mmCIF file with all atom_site columns, C-alpha atoms in Angstrom:
data_model
loop_
_atom_site.group_PDB
_atom_site.id
_atom_site.type_symbol
_atom_site.label_atom_id
_atom_site.label_alt_id
_atom_site.label_comp_id
_atom_site.label_asym_id
_atom_site.label_entity_id
_atom_site.label_seq_id
_atom_site.pdbx_PDB_ins_code
_atom_site.Cartn_x
_atom_site.Cartn_y
_atom_site.Cartn_z
_atom_site.occupancy
_atom_site.B_iso_or_equiv
_atom_site.pdbx_formal_charge
_atom_site.auth_seq_id
_atom_site.auth_comp_id
_atom_site.auth_asym_id
_atom_site.auth_atom_id
_atom_site.pdbx_PDB_model_num
ATOM 1   C CA . MET D 1 1   ? 24.580 180.662 65.348  1.00 61.00 ? 1   MET D CA 1
ATOM 2   C CA . ALA D 1 2   ? 26.172 177.475 65.885  1.00 89.00 ? 2   ALA D CA 1
ATOM 3   C CA . LEU D 1 3   ? 30.104 176.615 66.534  1.00 92.00 ? 3   LEU D CA 1
ATOM 4   C CA . GLY D 1 4   ? 30.596 174.903 63.490  1.00 94.00 ? 4   GLY D CA 1
ATOM 5   C CA . ASP D 1 5   ? 29.222 178.278 62.002  1.00 94.00 ? 5   ASP D CA 1
ATOM 6   C CA . ALA D 1 6   ? 32.225 180.412 63.241  1.00 94.00 ? 6   ALA D CA 1
ATOM 7   C CA . ILE D 1 7   ? 34.191 177.440 62.131  1.00 95.00 ? 7   ILE D CA 1
ATOM 8   C CA . LEU D 1 8   ? 33.610 177.642 58.663  1.00 96.00 ? 8   LEU D CA 1
ATOM 9   C CA . VAL D 1 9   ? 33.289 181.139 58.135  1.00 93.00 ? 9   VAL D CA 1
ATOM 10  C CA . CYS D 1 10  ? 36.924 181.341 59.661  1.00 92.00 ? 10  CYS D CA 1
ATOM 11  C CA . LEU D 1 11  ? 38.316 179.110 56.770  1.00 95.00 ? 11  LEU D CA 1
ATOM 12  C CA . THR D 1 12  ? 36.024 181.469 54.264  1.00 92.00 ? 12  THR D CA 1
ATOM 13  C CA . GLU D 1 13  ? 39.527 183.385 54.959  1.00 90.00 ? 13  GLU D CA 1
ATOM 14  C CA . ARG D 1 14  ? 42.179 180.461 54.174  1.00 93.00 ? 14  ARG D CA 1
ATOM 15  C CA . SER D 1 15  ? 42.688 176.875 55.004  1.00 96.00 ? 15  SER D CA 1
ATOM 16  C CA . MET D 1 16  ? 44.194 176.450 58.951  1.00 96.00 ? 16  MET D CA 1
ATOM 17  C CA . THR D 1 17  ? 44.831 173.883 60.838  1.00 95.00 ? 17  THR D CA 1
ATOM 18  C CA . GLY D 1 18  ? 42.973 174.011 64.142  1.00 93.00 ? 18  GLY D CA 1
ATOM 19  C CA . TYR D 1 19  ? 45.314 175.699 66.269  1.00 93.00 ? 19  TYR D CA 1
ATOM 20  C CA . GLU D 1 20  ? 45.396 178.291 64.013  1.00 94.00 ? 20  GLU D CA 1
ATOM 21  C CA . LEU D 1 21  ? 41.654 178.188 63.361  1.00 93.00 ? 21  LEU D CA 1
ATOM 22  C CA . ALA D 1 22  ? 42.363 178.273 67.919  1.00 91.00 ? 22  ALA D CA 1
ATOM 23  C CA . LYS D 1 23  ? 43.981 181.138 67.272  1.00 90.00 ? 23  LYS D CA 1
ATOM 24  C CA . THR D 1 24  ? 42.294 182.930 64.886  1.00 88.00 ? 24  THR D CA 1
ATOM 25  C CA . PHE D 1 25  ? 39.151 182.405 67.541  1.00 86.00 ? 25  PHE D CA 1
ATOM 26  C CA . ASP D 1 26  ? 41.338 183.973 70.403  1.00 82.00 ? 26  ASP D CA 1
ATOM 27  C CA . THR D 1 27  ? 42.395 187.296 68.158  1.00 81.00 ? 27  THR D CA 1
ATOM 28  C CA . SER D 1 28  ? 39.363 188.504 66.164  1.00 84.00 ? 28  SER D CA 1
ATOM 29  C CA . ILE D 1 29  ? 36.033 185.751 66.213  1.00 85.00 ? 29  ILE D CA 1
ATOM 30  C CA . GLY D 1 30  ? 36.770 185.428 69.637  1.00 80.00 ? 30  GLY D CA 1
ATOM 31  C CA . PHE D 1 31  ? 35.838 189.103 70.553  1.00 82.00 ? 31  PHE D CA 1
ATOM 32  C CA . PHE D 1 32  ? 32.193 188.410 69.979  1.00 83.00 ? 32  PHE D CA 1
ATOM 33  C CA . TRP D 1 33  ? 32.025 184.039 69.475  1.00 86.00 ? 33  TRP D CA 1
ATOM 34  C CA . LYS D 1 34  ? 33.479 182.119 72.485  1.00 86.00 ? 34  LYS D CA 1
ATOM 35  C CA . ALA D 1 35  ? 34.989 178.762 71.860  1.00 89.00 ? 35  ALA D CA 1
ATOM 36  C CA . ASN D 1 36  ? 37.762 176.991 73.900  1.00 90.00 ? 36  ASN D CA 1
ATOM 37  C CA . HIS D 1 37  ? 39.912 174.567 71.819  1.00 91.00 ? 37  HIS D CA 1
ATOM 38  C CA . GLN D 1 38  ? 38.978 172.043 73.520  1.00 94.00 ? 38  GLN D CA 1
ATOM 39  C CA . GLN D 1 39  ? 35.075 172.874 71.625  1.00 94.00 ? 39  GLN D CA 1
ATOM 40  C CA . ILE D 1 40  ? 36.769 174.172 68.601  1.00 94.00 ? 40  ILE D CA 1
ATOM 41  C CA . TYR D 1 41  ? 38.696 170.492 67.922  1.00 94.00 ? 41  TYR D CA 1
ATOM 42  C CA . ALA D 1 42  ? 35.296 168.507 68.821  1.00 95.00 ? 42  ALA D CA 1
ATOM 43  C CA . GLU D 1 43  ? 32.889 170.914 65.871  1.00 95.00 ? 43  GLU D CA 1
ATOM 44  C CA . LEU D 1 44  ? 36.045 170.876 63.352  1.00 96.00 ? 44  LEU D CA 1
ATOM 45  C CA . THR D 1 45  ? 35.381 166.813 63.565  1.00 95.00 ? 45  THR D CA 1
ATOM 46  C CA . ARG D 1 46  ? 31.629 167.167 63.412  1.00 96.00 ? 46  ARG D CA 1
ATOM 47  C CA . LEU D 1 47  ? 31.967 169.467 60.416  1.00 97.00 ? 47  LEU D CA 1
ATOM 48  C CA . ARG D 1 48  ? 34.473 167.223 59.051  1.00 96.00 ? 48  ARG D CA 1
ATOM 49  C CA . ALA D 1 49  ? 31.950 164.052 59.614  1.00 96.00 ? 49  ALA D CA 1
ATOM 50  C CA . LYS D 1 50  ? 29.062 166.632 57.062  1.00 97.00 ? 50  LYS D CA 1
ATOM 51  C CA . GLY D 1 51  ? 31.133 166.462 54.958  1.00 97.00 ? 51  GLY D CA 1
ATOM 52  C CA . PHE D 1 52  ? 31.743 170.376 55.103  1.00 98.00 ? 52  PHE D CA 1
ATOM 53  C CA . ILE D 1 53  ? 36.282 171.051 55.385  1.00 97.00 ? 53  ILE D CA 1
ATOM 54  C CA . GLN D 1 54  ? 38.544 167.956 55.419  1.00 97.00 ? 54  GLN D CA 1
ATOM 55  C CA . GLY D 1 55  ? 41.074 167.736 56.172  1.00 94.00 ? 55  GLY D CA 1
ATOM 56  C CA . ARG D 1 56  ? 45.307 167.412 54.793  1.00 94.00 ? 56  ARG D CA 1
ATOM 57  C CA . GLU D 1 57  ? 48.013 165.516 56.772  1.00 92.00 ? 57  GLU D CA 1
ATOM 58  C CA . VAL D 1 58  ? 50.517 168.516 55.792  1.00 92.00 ? 58  VAL D CA 1
ATOM 59  C CA . GLU D 1 59  ? 54.300 166.440 56.618  1.00 90.00 ? 59  GLU D CA 1
ATOM 60  C CA . GLN D 1 60  ? 57.256 168.356 59.003  1.00 89.00 ? 60  GLN D CA 1
ATOM 61  C CA . SER D 1 61  ? 60.084 167.674 59.790  1.00 90.00 ? 61  SER D CA 1
ATOM 62  C CA . GLY D 1 62  ? 61.449 167.251 63.497  1.00 90.00 ? 62  GLY D CA 1
ATOM 63  C CA . LYS D 1 63  ? 57.450 168.093 64.247  1.00 90.00 ? 63  LYS D CA 1
ATOM 64  C CA . PRO D 1 64  ? 54.570 165.856 64.584  1.00 90.00 ? 64  PRO D CA 1
ATOM 65  C CA . ASN D 1 65  ? 52.399 166.530 60.634  1.00 91.00 ? 65  ASN D CA 1
ATOM 66  C CA . LYS D 1 66  ? 49.046 168.609 60.666  1.00 92.00 ? 66  LYS D CA 1
ATOM 67  C CA . LEU D 1 67  ? 46.196 168.730 59.745  1.00 94.00 ? 67  LEU D CA 1
ATOM 68  C CA . VAL D 1 68  ? 45.277 171.896 57.348  1.00 96.00 ? 68  VAL D CA 1
ATOM 69  C CA . TYR D 1 69  ? 41.402 172.249 57.347  1.00 97.00 ? 69  TYR D CA 1
ATOM 70  C CA . THR D 1 70  ? 39.951 173.449 54.389  1.00 97.00 ? 70  THR D CA 1
ATOM 71  C CA . LEU D 1 71  ? 36.406 174.789 53.733  1.00 96.00 ? 71  LEU D CA 1
ATOM 72  C CA . THR D 1 72  ? 34.738 172.275 50.797  1.00 97.00 ? 72  THR D CA 1
ATOM 73  C CA . SER D 1 73  ? 31.263 173.138 48.611  1.00 97.00 ? 73  SER D CA 1
ATOM 74  C CA . GLU D 1 74  ? 29.176 172.352 50.602  1.00 97.00 ? 74  GLU D CA 1
ATOM 75  C CA . GLY D 1 75  ? 30.472 173.672 53.155  1.00 97.00 ? 75  GLY D CA 1
ATOM 76  C CA . LYS D 1 76  ? 30.121 176.842 51.274  1.00 97.00 ? 76  LYS D CA 1
ATOM 77  C CA . ALA D 1 77  ? 26.895 175.599 50.857  1.00 97.00 ? 77  ALA D CA 1
ATOM 78  C CA . ALA D 1 78  ? 26.023 175.717 54.849  1.00 96.00 ? 78  ALA D CA 1
ATOM 79  C CA . LEU D 1 79  ? 27.513 178.750 54.854  1.00 95.00 ? 79  LEU D CA 1
ATOM 80  C CA . ARG D 1 80  ? 25.855 180.850 52.198  1.00 96.00 ? 80  ARG D CA 1
ATOM 81  C CA . ARG D 1 81  ? 22.247 178.473 54.036  1.00 96.00 ? 81  ARG D CA 1
ATOM 82  C CA . TRP D 1 82  ? 22.873 179.896 57.895  1.00 95.00 ? 82  TRP D CA 1
ATOM 83  C CA . ALA D 1 83  ? 23.820 183.353 56.498  1.00 94.00 ? 83  ALA D CA 1
ATOM 84  C CA . ALA D 1 84  ? 20.321 183.523 55.506  1.00 95.00 ? 84  ALA D CA 1
ATOM 85  C CA . GLN D 1 85  ? 18.735 182.564 58.449  1.00 94.00 ? 85  GLN D CA 1
ATOM 86  C CA . PRO D 1 86  ? 17.031 185.470 59.983  1.00 94.00 ? 86  PRO D CA 1
ATOM 87  C CA . SER D 1 87  ? 19.460 186.277 63.284  1.00 90.00 ? 87  SER D CA 1
ATOM 88  C CA . ASN D 1 88  ? 18.864 185.957 67.018  1.00 87.00 ? 88  ASN D CA 1
ATOM 89  C CA . PRO D 1 89  ? 19.488 188.931 68.971  1.00 87.00 ? 89  PRO D CA 1
ATOM 90  C CA . PRO D 1 90  ? 21.489 188.013 71.626  1.00 83.00 ? 90  PRO D CA 1
ATOM 91  C CA . ALA D 1 91  ? 20.269 186.884 75.376  1.00 82.00 ? 91  ALA D CA 1
ATOM 92  C CA . SER D 1 92  ? 21.279 189.657 77.318  1.00 85.00 ? 92  SER D CA 1
ATOM 93  C CA . LYS D 1 93  ? 23.049 188.113 81.724  1.00 89.00 ? 93  LYS D CA 1
ATOM 94  C CA . ASP D 1 94  ? 24.883 190.006 83.282  1.00 93.00 ? 94  ASP D CA 1
ATOM 95  C CA . ASP D 1 95  ? 24.562 189.280 86.884  1.00 94.00 ? 95  ASP D CA 1
ATOM 96  C CA . LEU D 1 96  ? 27.062 192.510 87.376  1.00 96.00 ? 96  LEU D CA 1
ATOM 97  C CA . LEU D 1 97  ? 24.339 194.047 85.747  1.00 96.00 ? 97  LEU D CA 1
ATOM 98  C CA . VAL D 1 98  ? 21.785 192.718 88.855  1.00 95.00 ? 98  VAL D CA 1
ATOM 99  C CA . ARG D 1 99  ? 23.598 193.679 91.722  1.00 96.00 ? 99  ARG D CA 1
ATOM 100 C CA . VAL D 1 100 ? 23.355 197.215 90.441  1.00 96.00 ? 100 VAL D CA 1
ATOM 101 C CA . TYR D 1 101 ? 20.184 196.494 89.747  1.00 95.00 ? 101 TYR D CA 1
ATOM 102 C CA . ALA D 1 102 ? 19.917 195.291 94.003  1.00 94.00 ? 102 ALA D CA 1
ATOM 103 C CA . LEU D 1 103 ? 22.434 198.145 94.817  1.00 92.00 ? 103 LEU D CA 1
ATOM 104 C CA . ASP D 1 104 ? 19.887 198.719 98.390  1.00 89.00 ? 104 ASP D CA 1
ATOM 105 C CA . SER D 1 105 ? 20.698 195.869 99.444  1.00 92.00 ? 105 SER D CA 1
ATOM 106 C CA . ILE D 1 106 ? 23.920 194.334 98.900  1.00 92.00 ? 106 ILE D CA 1
ATOM 107 C CA . ASP D 1 107 ? 27.374 194.962 100.336 1.00 93.00 ? 107 ASP D CA 1
ATOM 108 C CA . ILE D 1 108 ? 28.382 198.269 98.131  1.00 94.00 ? 108 ILE D CA 1
ATOM 109 C CA . ALA D 1 109 ? 32.838 197.765 98.816  1.00 94.00 ? 109 ALA D CA 1
ATOM 110 C CA . PRO D 1 110 ? 32.422 194.421 97.292  1.00 96.00 ? 110 PRO D CA 1
ATOM 111 C CA . LEU D 1 111 ? 30.216 195.439 93.769  1.00 97.00 ? 111 LEU D CA 1
ATOM 112 C CA . CYS D 1 112 ? 32.632 198.816 93.778  1.00 97.00 ? 112 CYS D CA 1
ATOM 113 C CA . ALA D 1 113 ? 35.560 196.783 93.567  1.00 98.00 ? 113 ALA D CA 1
ATOM 114 C CA . ASP D 1 114 ? 33.836 194.304 90.874  1.00 98.00 ? 114 ASP D CA 1
ATOM 115 C CA . LEU D 1 115 ? 32.857 197.534 88.566  1.00 98.00 ? 115 LEU D CA 1
ATOM 116 C CA . MET D 1 116 ? 36.452 198.337 88.433  1.00 98.00 ? 116 MET D CA 1
ATOM 117 C CA . ALA D 1 117 ? 37.415 195.196 87.745  1.00 98.00 ? 117 ALA D CA 1
ATOM 118 C CA . ARG D 1 118 ? 34.972 195.321 85.325  1.00 98.00 ? 118 ARG D CA 1
ATOM 119 C CA . LEU D 1 119 ? 36.284 198.798 84.274  1.00 98.00 ? 119 LEU D CA 1
ATOM 120 C CA . GLU D 1 120 ? 39.835 197.334 83.640  1.00 98.00 ? 120 GLU D CA 1
ATOM 121 C CA . TYR D 1 121 ? 38.503 194.742 81.489  1.00 97.00 ? 121 TYR D CA 1
ATOM 122 C CA . HIS D 1 122 ? 36.696 197.095 78.889  1.00 98.00 ? 122 HIS D CA 1
ATOM 123 C CA . ARG D 1 123 ? 39.202 199.172 78.670  1.00 98.00 ? 123 ARG D CA 1
ATOM 124 C CA . ASP D 1 124 ? 41.502 196.287 77.759  1.00 97.00 ? 124 ASP D CA 1
ATOM 125 C CA . ARG D 1 125 ? 39.656 195.168 75.232  1.00 94.00 ? 125 ARG D CA 1
ATOM 126 C CA . LEU D 1 126 ? 38.650 198.759 74.064  1.00 97.00 ? 126 LEU D CA 1
ATOM 127 C CA . ALA D 1 127 ? 42.827 199.313 73.662  1.00 97.00 ? 127 ALA D CA 1
ATOM 128 C CA . ARG D 1 128 ? 43.215 195.656 71.793  1.00 93.00 ? 128 ARG D CA 1
ATOM 129 C CA . TYR D 1 129 ? 40.425 196.635 68.906  1.00 94.00 ? 129 TYR D CA 1
ATOM 130 C CA . GLU D 1 130 ? 41.962 199.996 68.668  1.00 96.00 ? 130 GLU D CA 1
ATOM 131 C CA . ARG D 1 131 ? 45.156 198.359 67.984  1.00 94.00 ? 131 ARG D CA 1
ATOM 132 C CA . VAL D 1 132 ? 43.095 195.670 65.464  1.00 92.00 ? 132 VAL D CA 1
ATOM 133 C CA . LEU D 1 133 ? 42.100 198.851 63.885  1.00 94.00 ? 133 LEU D CA 1
ATOM 134 C CA . LYS D 1 134 ? 45.570 200.839 63.896  1.00 95.00 ? 134 LYS D CA 1
ATOM 135 C CA . LYS D 1 135 ? 47.120 197.655 62.844  1.00 92.00 ? 135 LYS D CA 1
ATOM 136 C CA . ARG D 1 136 ? 44.460 196.125 60.112  1.00 89.00 ? 136 ARG D CA 1
ATOM 137 C CA . PHE D 1 137 ? 42.717 199.417 59.188  1.00 92.00 ? 137 PHE D CA 1
ATOM 138 C CA . ALA D 1 138 ? 44.896 202.398 58.922  1.00 89.00 ? 138 ALA D CA 1
ATOM 139 C CA . HIS D 1 139 ? 43.443 203.177 55.747  1.00 89.00 ? 139 HIS D CA 1
ATOM 140 C CA . GLY D 1 140 ? 39.778 201.796 55.777  1.00 88.00 ? 140 GLY D CA 1
ATOM 141 C CA . ALA D 1 141 ? 38.435 198.171 54.619  1.00 87.00 ? 141 ALA D CA 1
ATOM 142 C CA . THR D 1 142 ? 39.184 197.826 50.669  1.00 88.00 ? 142 THR D CA 1
ATOM 143 C CA . SER D 1 143 ? 37.299 194.640 50.138  1.00 92.00 ? 143 SER D CA 1
ATOM 144 C CA . LEU D 1 144 ? 33.664 193.312 50.211  1.00 92.00 ? 144 LEU D CA 1
ATOM 145 C CA . ALA D 1 145 ? 35.614 190.263 52.937  1.00 86.00 ? 145 ALA D CA 1
ATOM 146 C CA . GLU D 1 146 ? 37.718 193.607 55.023  1.00 90.00 ? 146 GLU D CA 1
ATOM 147 C CA . THR D 1 147 ? 34.553 195.887 55.191  1.00 94.00 ? 147 THR D CA 1
ATOM 148 C CA . GLY D 1 148 ? 32.685 192.929 57.629  1.00 91.00 ? 148 GLY D CA 1
ATOM 149 C CA . LYS D 1 149 ? 35.295 192.483 59.956  1.00 90.00 ? 149 LYS D CA 1
ATOM 150 C CA . LEU D 1 150 ? 35.777 196.734 59.450  1.00 93.00 ? 150 LEU D CA 1
ATOM 151 C CA . LEU D 1 151 ? 32.092 197.397 61.196  1.00 95.00 ? 151 LEU D CA 1
ATOM 152 C CA . THR D 1 152 ? 31.900 194.404 63.119  1.00 92.00 ? 152 THR D CA 1
ATOM 153 C CA . LEU D 1 153 ? 35.356 195.126 65.305  1.00 94.00 ? 153 LEU D CA 1
ATOM 154 C CA . ARG D 1 154 ? 33.699 199.313 64.576  1.00 95.00 ? 154 ARG D CA 1
ATOM 155 C CA . LEU D 1 155 ? 30.736 197.926 67.124  1.00 95.00 ? 155 LEU D CA 1
ATOM 156 C CA . GLY D 1 156 ? 33.428 197.128 68.765  1.00 94.00 ? 156 GLY D CA 1
ATOM 157 C CA . LEU D 1 157 ? 35.211 199.761 69.474  1.00 97.00 ? 157 LEU D CA 1
ATOM 158 C CA . ARG D 1 158 ? 31.767 201.405 70.602  1.00 98.00 ? 158 ARG D CA 1
ATOM 159 C CA . TYR D 1 159 ? 30.751 198.275 72.620  1.00 96.00 ? 159 TYR D CA 1
ATOM 160 C CA . GLU D 1 160 ? 33.542 198.583 74.848  1.00 97.00 ? 160 GLU D CA 1
ATOM 161 C CA . ARG D 1 161 ? 33.602 202.420 75.344  1.00 98.00 ? 161 ARG D CA 1
ATOM 162 C CA . SER D 1 162 ? 29.805 202.134 75.738  1.00 98.00 ? 162 SER D CA 1
ATOM 163 C CA . LEU D 1 163 ? 30.364 199.586 78.493  1.00 98.00 ? 163 LEU D CA 1
ATOM 164 C CA . SER D 1 164 ? 33.868 201.055 80.133  1.00 98.00 ? 164 SER D CA 1
ATOM 165 C CA . GLU D 1 165 ? 31.807 205.066 80.567  1.00 99.00 ? 165 GLU D CA 1
ATOM 166 C CA . TRP D 1 166 ? 28.875 203.423 82.410  1.00 98.00 ? 166 TRP D CA 1
ATOM 167 C CA . CYS D 1 167 ? 31.231 201.906 84.371  1.00 98.00 ? 167 CYS D CA 1
ATOM 168 C CA . GLU D 1 168 ? 32.791 204.803 85.099  1.00 98.00 ? 168 GLU D CA 1
ATOM 169 C CA . GLU D 1 169 ? 29.298 206.554 85.723  1.00 98.00 ? 169 GLU D CA 1
ATOM 170 C CA . ALA D 1 170 ? 28.194 203.718 87.804  1.00 98.00 ? 170 ALA D CA 1
ATOM 171 C CA . LEU D 1 171 ? 31.476 204.305 90.601  1.00 98.00 ? 171 LEU D CA 1
ATOM 172 C CA . ASP D 1 172 ? 31.694 207.668 90.285  1.00 97.00 ? 172 ASP D CA 1
ATOM 173 C CA . THR D 1 173 ? 27.760 207.780 90.647  1.00 96.00 ? 173 THR D CA 1
ATOM 174 C CA . ILE D 1 174 ? 27.933 204.969 93.314  1.00 95.00 ? 174 ILE D CA 1
ATOM 175 C CA . SER D 1 175 ? 30.370 206.771 95.034  1.00 92.00 ? 175 SER D CA 1
ATOM 176 C CA . THR D 1 176 ? 28.578 210.428 95.977  1.00 91.00 ? 176 THR D CA 1
ATOM 177 C CA . VAL D 1 177 ? 25.113 208.543 97.095  1.00 90.00 ? 177 VAL D CA 1
ATOM 178 C CA . ALA D 1 178 ? 27.203 206.500 99.574  1.00 86.00 ? 178 ALA D CA 1
ATOM 179 C CA . ARG D 1 179 ? 29.498 209.621 100.418 1.00 83.00 ? 179 ARG D CA 1
ATOM 180 C CA . LEU D 1 180 ? 25.766 211.543 101.476 1.00 82.00 ? 180 LEU D CA 1
ATOM 181 C CA . GLY D 1 181 ? 24.504 208.708 102.869 1.00 76.00 ? 181 GLY D CA 1
ATOM 182 C CA . ALA D 1 182 ? 21.190 208.690 100.781 1.00 52.00 ? 182 ALA D CA 1
ATOM 183 C CA . ARG D 1 183 ? 20.931 204.539 100.529 1.00 45.00 ? 183 ARG D CA 1
ATOM 184 C CA . ALA D 1 184 ? 17.126 203.974 99.753  1.00 46.00 ? 184 ALA D CA 1
ATOM 185 C CA . THR D 1 185 ? 15.778 201.791 101.924 1.00 44.00 ? 185 THR D CA 1
ATOM 186 C CA . ASP D 1 186 ? 11.387 201.595 100.710 1.00 43.00 ? 186 ASP D CA 1
ATOM 187 C CA . GLY D 1 187 ? 11.848 199.111 98.174  1.00 47.00 ? 187 GLY D CA 1
ATOM 188 C CA . GLU D 1 188 ? 9.920  200.479 95.813  1.00 47.00 ? 188 GLU D CA 1
ATOM 189 C CA . SER D 1 189 ? 10.753 199.193 92.506  1.00 47.00 ? 189 SER D CA 1
ATOM 190 C CA . VAL D 1 190 ? 12.406 201.741 89.962  1.00 48.00 ? 190 VAL D CA 1
ATOM 191 C CA . ALA D 1 191 ? 10.100 199.767 87.283  1.00 48.00 ? 191 ALA D CA 1
ATOM 192 C CA . GLY D 1 192 ? 7.009  201.386 88.885  1.00 49.00 ? 192 GLY D CA 1
ATOM 193 C CA . ASP D 1 193 ? 5.568  197.960 88.717  1.00 49.00 ? 193 ASP D CA 1
#
């Protein structure tokens, strides 16, 4: 998937300015597809050049004019082609997990501080997702479009809850092992190599 595909998906909901798209990324699709505002604006230029979106200038009194982007029929066709392709499982790269894996070779205090920061991060995201669930889906989903968003949100809730629980478990386990003075030093592989 490319950023352009994510932007096309956003524009299926409604026409938006670049600013509105960036805000949409900040509050919805950006929870699972990261892009900064500069990347979004650059991609809008590329999508417009391909004919996938069109921009309509809207005059504003006392403010600069704004450009509102709309999905074109070519853009809808490109979106359908993209969606018909098989998806790839996401690549996982997490330096925190590498540090935990190397627990017997590193200082525990900085690792625990990092785990605590990560725990707070996942708790915050979980709370944000729960607010979205209550605000947007108090009565469930009533359309296919809402169903897709609700299913995505539910996965996000499970993911953040699971990672929060894992961080708590890691902190508790490391604390217990450290208190007991049991620190593995034999270099034996966890994977049983």
